Amino acid sequence: LMKKKIAILGSTGSIGKSTVDIIKNDKKNFETILLTTNDNLKELTKQIKQLKPKNLIINNRNHYLKIKKKYKKINTFNNFDTFLRKNKKKIDYTISAISGLSGLQPTLDIIKHTKTIAIANKETIICAWNLIEKKLKANNTKFIPVDSEHFSIWYLLQNKEIQTVEEIIITASGGPFLNWDLKKIKKASPNIAIKHPNWSMGKKISIDSATMMNKVFEIIEAQRIFNLDQTKFKILIHPQSLVHAIVKFDNGLTKILVHDTDMKIPIFNSIYENSNKKV
Ligand code: NDP
Ligand code: MG
């Protein structure tokens, strides 16, 4: 049996670590081709032991030099170009989970080298979906959104024509300040803003959730991915965060997707599409 070849861009982040957990529990079916990281040397060292990756791209130059010296059997790179030039075999599944726009170039570059790309990095989709889409088409690469709302919409739209969609409702927890009055919010500290009531996430997205900007980003993200007009979207405050998306169709039926507030669920289902594997 051929093992599935996996690449995790941003393996030391919140999404990255959840992906590593899934892969390390099924090593007989997966082979880790690539992990990419920046500053978190401690987490990377742990992941090297757990997954025995074939290649590493480490952005932080000092850490790159350290790891290159320490692990002679792993191909360690300081940039994507050298890795991509050397990598001849197609990766089966790549997850794009670097935060912010640092994730854009790596995401664009790896599309040619992977059969499937699951993208968590919403900034990339918002800023450059047209470039991503072009590359996906040119290389016949499959795309799966991982942001939970978008994964839900994507899942609900399977075997459906996009023209049959009348409305999409994206849910929002309301974040840590939902029931605070404005005066109190003014004095809130970053530490409180970062403590999301339902999700455990990286710092940037946690702040974006506290200000509700994350939901604005998600509407733009959904417009791009599903090629729908802005007027088709609504936001619903739903503090329990169990329903992630609601899609109304023109046949009078409405579908909703419910799952626990754990990003491992959309990630897991983007990896094990149509399989009988238990989460
Ligand atoms: P984190 O901040 O937890 O992780 C970011 C990852 O990117 C880390 O591995 C970090 O490396 C790496 N990284 C950061 N800057 C660079 C750089 N300049 N070059 C190379 N690598 C870099 O982020 P999250 O996991 O929370 O989020 C990742 C993406 O997924 C974001 O775009 C976010 O909006 C999106 N997302 C996240 C969700 C969540 O639940 N966390 C939910 C939905 C979407 P290191 O740690 O080694 O420094
Ligand atoms: Mg989301």
mmCIF file of N, CA, C and O in Angstrom, residues 38-92:
data_model
loop_
_atom_site.group_PDB
_atom_site.id
_atom_site.type_symbol
_atom_site.label_atom_id
_atom_site.label_comp_id
_atom_site.label_asym_id
_atom_site.label_seq_id
_atom_site.Cartn_x
_atom_site.Cartn_y
_atom_site.Cartn_z
ATOM 1 N N ASN A 38 8.683 28.648 11.417
ATOM 2 C CA ASN A 38 9.431 29.904 11.513
ATOM 3 C C ASN A 38 10.259 29.950 12.800
ATOM 4 O O ASN A 38 11.427 29.573 12.793
ATOM 5 N N ASP A 39 9.628 30.332 13.922
ATOM 6 C CA ASP A 39 10.384 30.583 15.155
ATOM 7 C C ASP A 39 10.329 29.472 16.206
ATOM 8 O O ASP A 39 11.163 29.443 17.100
ATOM 9 N N ASN A 40 9.340 28.634 16.133
ATOM 10 C CA ASN A 40 9.110 27.699 17.238
ATOM 11 C C ASN A 40 9.954 26.423 17.119
ATOM 12 O O ASN A 40 9.506 25.393 16.629
ATOM 13 N N LEU A 41 11.176 26.538 17.607
ATOM 14 C CA LEU A 41 12.147 25.450 17.497
ATOM 15 C C LEU A 41 11.770 24.253 18.370
ATOM 16 O O LEU A 41 11.958 23.094 17.978
ATOM 17 N N LYS A 42 11.218 24.539 19.544
ATOM 18 C CA LYS A 42 10.871 23.478 20.484
ATOM 19 C C LYS A 42 9.791 22.560 19.896
ATOM 20 O O LYS A 42 9.907 21.332 19.917
ATOM 21 N N GLU A 43 8.750 23.199 19.340
ATOM 22 C CA GLU A 43 7.653 22.426 18.746
ATOM 23 C C GLU A 43 8.157 21.661 17.522
ATOM 24 O O GLU A 43 7.799 20.504 17.301
ATOM 25 N N LEU A 44 8.997 22.306 16.735
ATOM 26 C CA LEU A 44 9.538 21.646 15.537
ATOM 27 C C LEU A 44 10.333 20.397 15.921
ATOM 28 O O LEU A 44 10.177 19.336 15.301
ATOM 29 N N THR A 45 11.167 20.511 16.961
ATOM 30 C CA THR A 45 11.979 19.371 17.400
ATOM 31 C C THR A 45 11.083 18.201 17.806
ATOM 32 O O THR A 45 11.344 17.053 17.458
ATOM 33 N N LYS A 46 9.992 18.527 18.481
ATOM 34 C CA LYS A 46 9.019 17.491 18.883
ATOM 35 C C LYS A 46 8.409 16.843 17.633
ATOM 36 O O LYS A 46 8.302 15.622 17.544
ATOM 37 N N GLN A 47 8.049 17.674 16.665
ATOM 38 C CA GLN A 47 7.400 17.157 15.445
ATOM 39 C C GLN A 47 8.360 16.314 14.612
ATOM 40 O O GLN A 47 7.941 15.353 13.956
ATOM 41 N N ILE A 48 9.649 16.646 14.639
ATOM 42 C CA ILE A 48 10.642 15.850 13.901
ATOM 43 C C ILE A 48 10.650 14.429 14.457
ATOM 44 O O ILE A 48 10.655 13.448 13.715
ATOM 45 N N LYS A 49 10.617 14.316 15.782
ATOM 46 C CA LYS A 49 10.610 12.980 16.421
ATOM 47 C C LYS A 49 9.322 12.236 16.116
ATOM 48 O O LYS A 49 9.326 11.040 15.859
ATOM 49 N N GLN A 50 8.202 12.958 16.137
ATOM 50 C CA GLN A 50 6.900 12.300 15.945
ATOM 51 C C GLN A 50 6.683 11.853 14.508
ATOM 52 O O GLN A 50 6.136 10.783 14.257
ATOM 53 N N LEU A 51 7.062 12.681 13.550
ATOM 54 C CA LEU A 51 6.667 12.427 12.152
ATOM 55 C C LEU A 51 7.803 12.004 11.232
ATOM 56 O O LEU A 51 7.562 11.563 10.117
ATOM 57 N N LYS A 52 9.038 12.150 11.675
ATOM 58 C CA LYS A 52 10.192 11.856 10.814
ATOM 59 C C LYS A 52 10.027 12.430 9.398
ATOM 60 O O LYS A 52 10.038 11.693 8.404
ATOM 61 N N PRO A 53 9.894 13.749 9.302
ATOM 62 C CA PRO A 53 9.663 14.377 7.985
ATOM 63 C C PRO A 53 10.877 14.214 7.069
ATOM 64 O O PRO A 53 12.014 14.158 7.540
ATOM 65 N N LYS A 54 10.615 14.118 5.767
ATOM 66 C CA LYS A 54 11.703 13.988 4.783
ATOM 67 C C LYS A 54 12.366 15.335 4.524
ATOM 68 O O LYS A 54 13.548 15.399 4.251
ATOM 69 N N ASN A 55 11.562 16.415 4.549
ATOM 70 C CA ASN A 55 12.077 17.753 4.251
ATOM 71 C C ASN A 55 11.552 18.779 5.257
ATOM 72 O O ASN A 55 10.429 18.640 5.758
ATOM 73 N N LEU A 56 12.367 19.788 5.490
ATOM 74 C CA LEU A 56 11.946 20.895 6.359
ATOM 75 C C LEU A 56 12.289 22.213 5.671
ATOM 76 O O LEU A 56 13.340 22.322 5.045
ATOM 77 N N ILE A 57 11.381 23.182 5.780
ATOM 78 C CA ILE A 57 11.738 24.544 5.378
ATOM 79 C C ILE A 57 11.591 25.403 6.628
ATOM 80 O O ILE A 57 10.497 25.491 7.201
ATOM 81 N N ILE A 58 12.688 25.975 7.078
ATOM 82 C CA ILE A 58 12.674 26.780 8.306
ATOM 83 C C ILE A 58 13.038 28.213 7.952
ATOM 84 O O ILE A 58 14.136 28.491 7.478
ATOM 85 N N ASN A 59 12.089 29.107 8.174
ATOM 86 C CA ASN A 59 12.272 30.506 7.783
ATOM 87 C C ASN A 59 13.323 31.219 8.638
ATOM 88 O O ASN A 59 14.138 31.976 8.128
ATOM 89 N N ASN A 60 13.293 30.952 9.945
ATOM 90 C CA ASN A 60 14.273 31.563 10.858
ATOM 91 C C ASN A 60 15.673 31.000 10.554
ATOM 92 O O ASN A 60 15.915 29.805 10.686
ATOM 93 N N ARG A 61 16.584 31.870 10.143
ATOM 94 C CA ARG A 61 17.894 31.437 9.631
ATOM 95 C C ARG A 61 18.731 30.705 10.688
ATOM 96 O O ARG A 61 19.358 29.695 10.395
ATOM 97 N N ASN A 62 18.731 31.205 11.920
ATOM 98 C CA ASN A 62 19.511 30.541 12.979
ATOM 99 C C ASN A 62 18.988 29.145 13.270
ATOM 100 O O ASN A 62 19.763 28.206 13.431
ATOM 101 N N HIS A 63 17.680 29.020 13.308
ATOM 102 C CA HIS A 63 17.088 27.710 13.571
ATOM 103 C C HIS A 63 17.352 26.759 12.402
ATOM 104 O O HIS A 63 17.607 25.581 12.595
ATOM 105 N N TYR A 64 17.288 27.321 11.212
ATOM 106 C CA TYR A 64 17.597 26.525 10.012
ATOM 107 C C TYR A 64 19.003 25.928 10.113
ATOM 108 O O TYR A 64 19.200 24.725 9.917
ATOM 109 N N LEU A 65 19.981 26.755 10.460
ATOM 110 C CA LEU A 65 21.377 26.300 10.551
ATOM 111 C C LEU A 65 21.533 25.240 11.644
ATOM 112 O O LEU A 65 22.200 24.228 11.452
ATOM 113 N N LYS A 66 20.876 25.470 12.770
ATOM 114 C CA LYS A 66 20.937 24.540 13.896
ATOM 115 C C LYS A 66 20.400 23.154 13.518
ATOM 116 O O LYS A 66 21.023 22.130 13.753
ATOM 117 N N ILE A 67 19.207 23.169 12.936
ATOM 118 C CA ILE A 67 18.534 21.903 12.606
ATOM 119 C C ILE A 67 19.277 21.165 11.484
ATOM 120 O O ILE A 67 19.427 19.946 11.511
ATOM 121 N N LYS A 68 19.781 21.911 10.528
ATOM 122 C CA LYS A 68 20.521 21.325 9.408
ATOM 123 C C LYS A 68 21.740 20.551 9.920
ATOM 124 O O LYS A 68 22.067 19.479 9.430
ATOM 125 N N LYS A 69 22.378 21.120 10.919
ATOM 126 C CA LYS A 69 23.570 20.499 11.491
ATOM 127 C C LYS A 69 23.214 19.270 12.333
ATOM 128 O O LYS A 69 23.918 18.262 12.314
ATOM 129 N N LYS A 70 22.082 19.383 13.027
ATOM 130 C CA LYS A 70 21.711 18.334 13.977
ATOM 131 C C LYS A 70 21.099 17.096 13.309
ATOM 132 O O LYS A 70 21.333 15.980 13.749
ATOM 133 N N TYR A 71 20.278 17.312 12.275
ATOM 134 C CA TYR A 71 19.585 16.185 11.632
ATOM 135 C C TYR A 71 20.100 16.013 10.204
ATOM 136 O O TYR A 71 19.532 16.536 9.249
ATOM 137 N N LYS A 72 21.152 15.236 10.066
ATOM 138 C CA LYS A 72 21.820 15.094 8.766
ATOM 139 C C LYS A 72 20.960 14.368 7.732
ATOM 140 O O LYS A 72 21.141 14.547 6.533
ATOM 141 N N LYS A 73 20.047 13.512 8.198
ATOM 142 C CA LYS A 73 19.258 12.707 7.259
ATOM 143 C C LYS A 73 18.055 13.460 6.681
ATOM 144 O O LYS A 73 17.445 13.013 5.719
ATOM 145 N N ILE A 74 17.702 14.581 7.295
ATOM 146 C CA ILE A 74 16.559 15.347 6.786
ATOM 147 C C ILE A 74 17.073 16.431 5.842
ATOM 148 O O ILE A 74 18.077 17.084 6.131
ATOM 149 N N ASN A 75 16.407 16.601 4.696
ATOM 150 C CA ASN A 75 16.768 17.705 3.807
ATOM 151 C C ASN A 75 16.183 18.979 4.397
ATOM 152 O O ASN A 75 14.964 19.134 4.449
ATOM 153 N N THR A 76 17.031 19.870 4.833
ATOM 154 C CA THR A 76 16.562 21.092 5.490
ATOM 155 C C THR A 76 16.877 22.309 4.619
ATOM 156 O O THR A 76 17.996 22.461 4.146
ATOM 157 N N PHE A 77 15.853 23.116 4.397
ATOM 158 C CA PHE A 77 15.986 24.282 3.517
ATOM 159 C C PHE A 77 15.625 25.562 4.257
ATOM 160 O O PHE A 77 14.913 25.527 5.259
ATOM 161 N N ASN A 78 16.108 26.671 3.728
ATOM 162 C CA ASN A 78 15.806 27.979 4.302
ATOM 163 C C ASN A 78 14.770 28.724 3.448
ATOM 164 O O ASN A 78 14.270 29.766 3.818
ATOM 165 N N ASN A 79 14.467 28.154 2.272
ATOM 166 C CA ASN A 79 13.460 28.790 1.411
ATOM 167 C C ASN A 79 12.746 27.746 0.559
ATOM 168 O O ASN A 79 13.234 26.626 0.391
ATOM 169 N N PHE A 80 11.605 28.145 0.038
ATOM 170 C CA PHE A 80 10.768 27.220 -0.739
ATOM 171 C C PHE A 80 11.384 26.814 -2.073
ATOM 172 O O PHE A 80 11.264 25.674 -2.497
ATOM 173 N N ASP A 81 12.036 27.781 -2.730
ATOM 174 C CA ASP A 81 12.526 27.531 -4.093
ATOM 175 C C ASP A 81 13.415 26.302 -4.181
ATOM 176 O O ASP A 81 13.228 25.449 -5.047
ATOM 177 N N THR A 82 14.390 26.215 -3.273
ATOM 178 C CA THR A 82 15.327 25.089 -3.329
ATOM 179 C C THR A 82 14.590 23.774 -3.091
ATOM 180 O O THR A 82 14.853 22.782 -3.767
ATOM 181 N N PHE A 83 13.657 23.782 -2.150
ATOM 182 C CA PHE A 83 12.888 22.550 -1.916
ATOM 183 C C PHE A 83 12.111 22.156 -3.172
ATOM 184 O O PHE A 83 12.162 21.005 -3.605
ATOM 185 N N LEU A 84 11.409 23.111 -3.760
ATOM 186 C CA LEU A 84 10.541 22.788 -4.903
ATOM 187 C C LEU A 84 11.354 22.309 -6.106
ATOM 188 O O LEU A 84 10.916 21.429 -6.846
ATOM 189 N N ARG A 85 12.552 22.854 -6.271
ATOM 190 C CA ARG A 85 13.394 22.410 -7.378
ATOM 191 C C ARG A 85 13.812 20.962 -7.187
ATOM 192 O O ARG A 85 13.949 20.214 -8.138
ATOM 193 N N LYS A 86 14.021 20.547 -5.952
ATOM 194 C CA LYS A 86 14.492 19.181 -5.671
ATOM 195 C C LYS A 86 13.362 18.169 -5.602
ATOM 196 O O LYS A 86 13.561 16.983 -5.842
ATOM 197 N N ASN A 87 12.159 18.626 -5.227
ATOM 198 C CA ASN A 87 11.064 17.685 -5.009
ATOM 199 C C ASN A 87 10.435 17.272 -6.332
ATOM 200 O O ASN A 87 9.783 18.068 -6.995
ATOM 201 N N LYS A 88 10.591 16.009 -6.683
ATOM 202 C CA LYS A 88 10.104 15.563 -7.987
ATOM 203 C C LYS A 88 8.729 14.877 -7.887
ATOM 204 O O LYS A 88 7.964 14.883 -8.828
ATOM 205 N N LYS A 89 8.437 14.243 -6.752
ATOM 206 C CA LYS A 89 7.176 13.493 -6.648
ATOM 207 C C LYS A 89 6.040 14.384 -6.162
ATOM 208 O O LYS A 89 6.231 15.239 -5.303
ATOM 209 N N LYS A 90 4.838 14.145 -6.718
ATOM 210 C CA LYS A 90 3.678 14.936 -6.268
ATOM 211 C C LYS A 90 3.306 14.594 -4.836
ATOM 212 O O LYS A 90 3.262 13.431 -4.452
ATOM 213 N N ILE A 91 3.021 15.635 -4.066
ATOM 214 C CA ILE A 91 2.497 15.471 -2.715
ATOM 215 C C ILE A 91 1.013 15.139 -2.880
ATOM 216 O O ILE A 91 0.370 15.597 -3.822
ATOM 217 N N ASP A 92 0.448 14.319 -1.978
ATOM 218 C CA ASP A 92 -0.988 14.008 -2.089
ATOM 219 C C ASP A 92 -1.849 15.086 -1.455
ATOM 220 O O ASP A 92 -2.873 15.481 -2.016
#
